[in-house]
Each structure stands twice: as C-alpha cells, then as structure tokens.
Steps between C-alpha positions, in 0.01 A plus 500: 500500500354787304140598579249441223357808340135583586263278301140388519221332303181672391220354294326626185215382279717514190866398470532714187514818715862437602737736309700222338219260409459609141875506437564150642189292426465492127150400356461212254514591138173654374370585852457841652720533807228620743263220409745227410452147634863389462824678583869422483612469783160382631290750687490486880213312668276654760551440875144374556236765586775756579579553137851525355799557719716811446846484652611854599867564573622836622854605400637845557153648547359355180254210504536230235177304433495151344205261430723208404854358556590549126439877548738509796757303307473740204544801720810352652633413155436838346617709797822291507595587138789745445438726325126519576313428172276763355125464534486545121708177463305308767161600359604409144580146621130455599241469220197717546415862483655640821784739462802580718321762717268236628777245584538416867861625502389848379267514804785465749622823657839618381641449852453128465677482158847620603758216507542514871120507569445213253756287673325558830154433347631171350639399837170580671295316237730198502499477885123496514477247214747267671305531833176404335636216284410146613778348709704239313538164667776247443264206533531253210816668364 
C-alpha cells in the first residue's frame, strides 16, 4: 500500500484566506464576496472555538491549502485536465473583478504544473481525500 503524502490540519479565523476560496465559493448575486452571507457551494462552517479548518497537503515540496472539500475537488479536477487550462480562461468563467494573475492556478510554482508533476499532485490529493472520506457501509443496501 502506498504511503499517504504528508498532510495536516491547521485552523484559521477566516476560511476565505485559503488560496482557492474565492475561485470556488461564489457569492450570491448582488453581494460582495468578502462580506457575502450566501455562497455556492456553501461556505465551510467553523470547528467550534478553533475556527475554520485548513487541510494542508504536501506534494513534491509544495503545500496545497484548502478550507473546504469543494476546493480540494476543484484542484483535482483542474490539475487533471489535459491540456492544463489557462488562468485567463479559468478566471473569465468566474464573475467578479479578479483577473488571471490572481487565480489560484497562477500562484502554483511552475514545477507543479508540468504534466508529470500534476499527475503526481493529483494522485497525492486524491489519496488524502479518499483517506478522509467517511467510510461507506453496506447496511440497508
């Protein structure tokens, strides 16, 4: 069995600090993203007094940080695409005023964007995601 990549959970006062938060959680029409009350998909909920959980996954020396499962799913989806889409295309798909240079993908180091490195990153992200997913039971099936 392959060993899981290094991963851990940290806590923060604001889930919006995660690099992918803006690009995944879209504010309701007419609201400002940083102060919105509704998002699609829904915003994460705090872990009691600890604040919001940040899942950190290290792959090839780079640490991916997620404040929600939809962010992890989107990273896996985008990094799996061949060819890798441009940040111009990805940022154009999200209404709002942020351009391609602020997109989470443009913040990744070039060494993580090569096809071989992306395959490895996707494998690492998927393995941690599977390890954290609730175990399925066959009861009632």
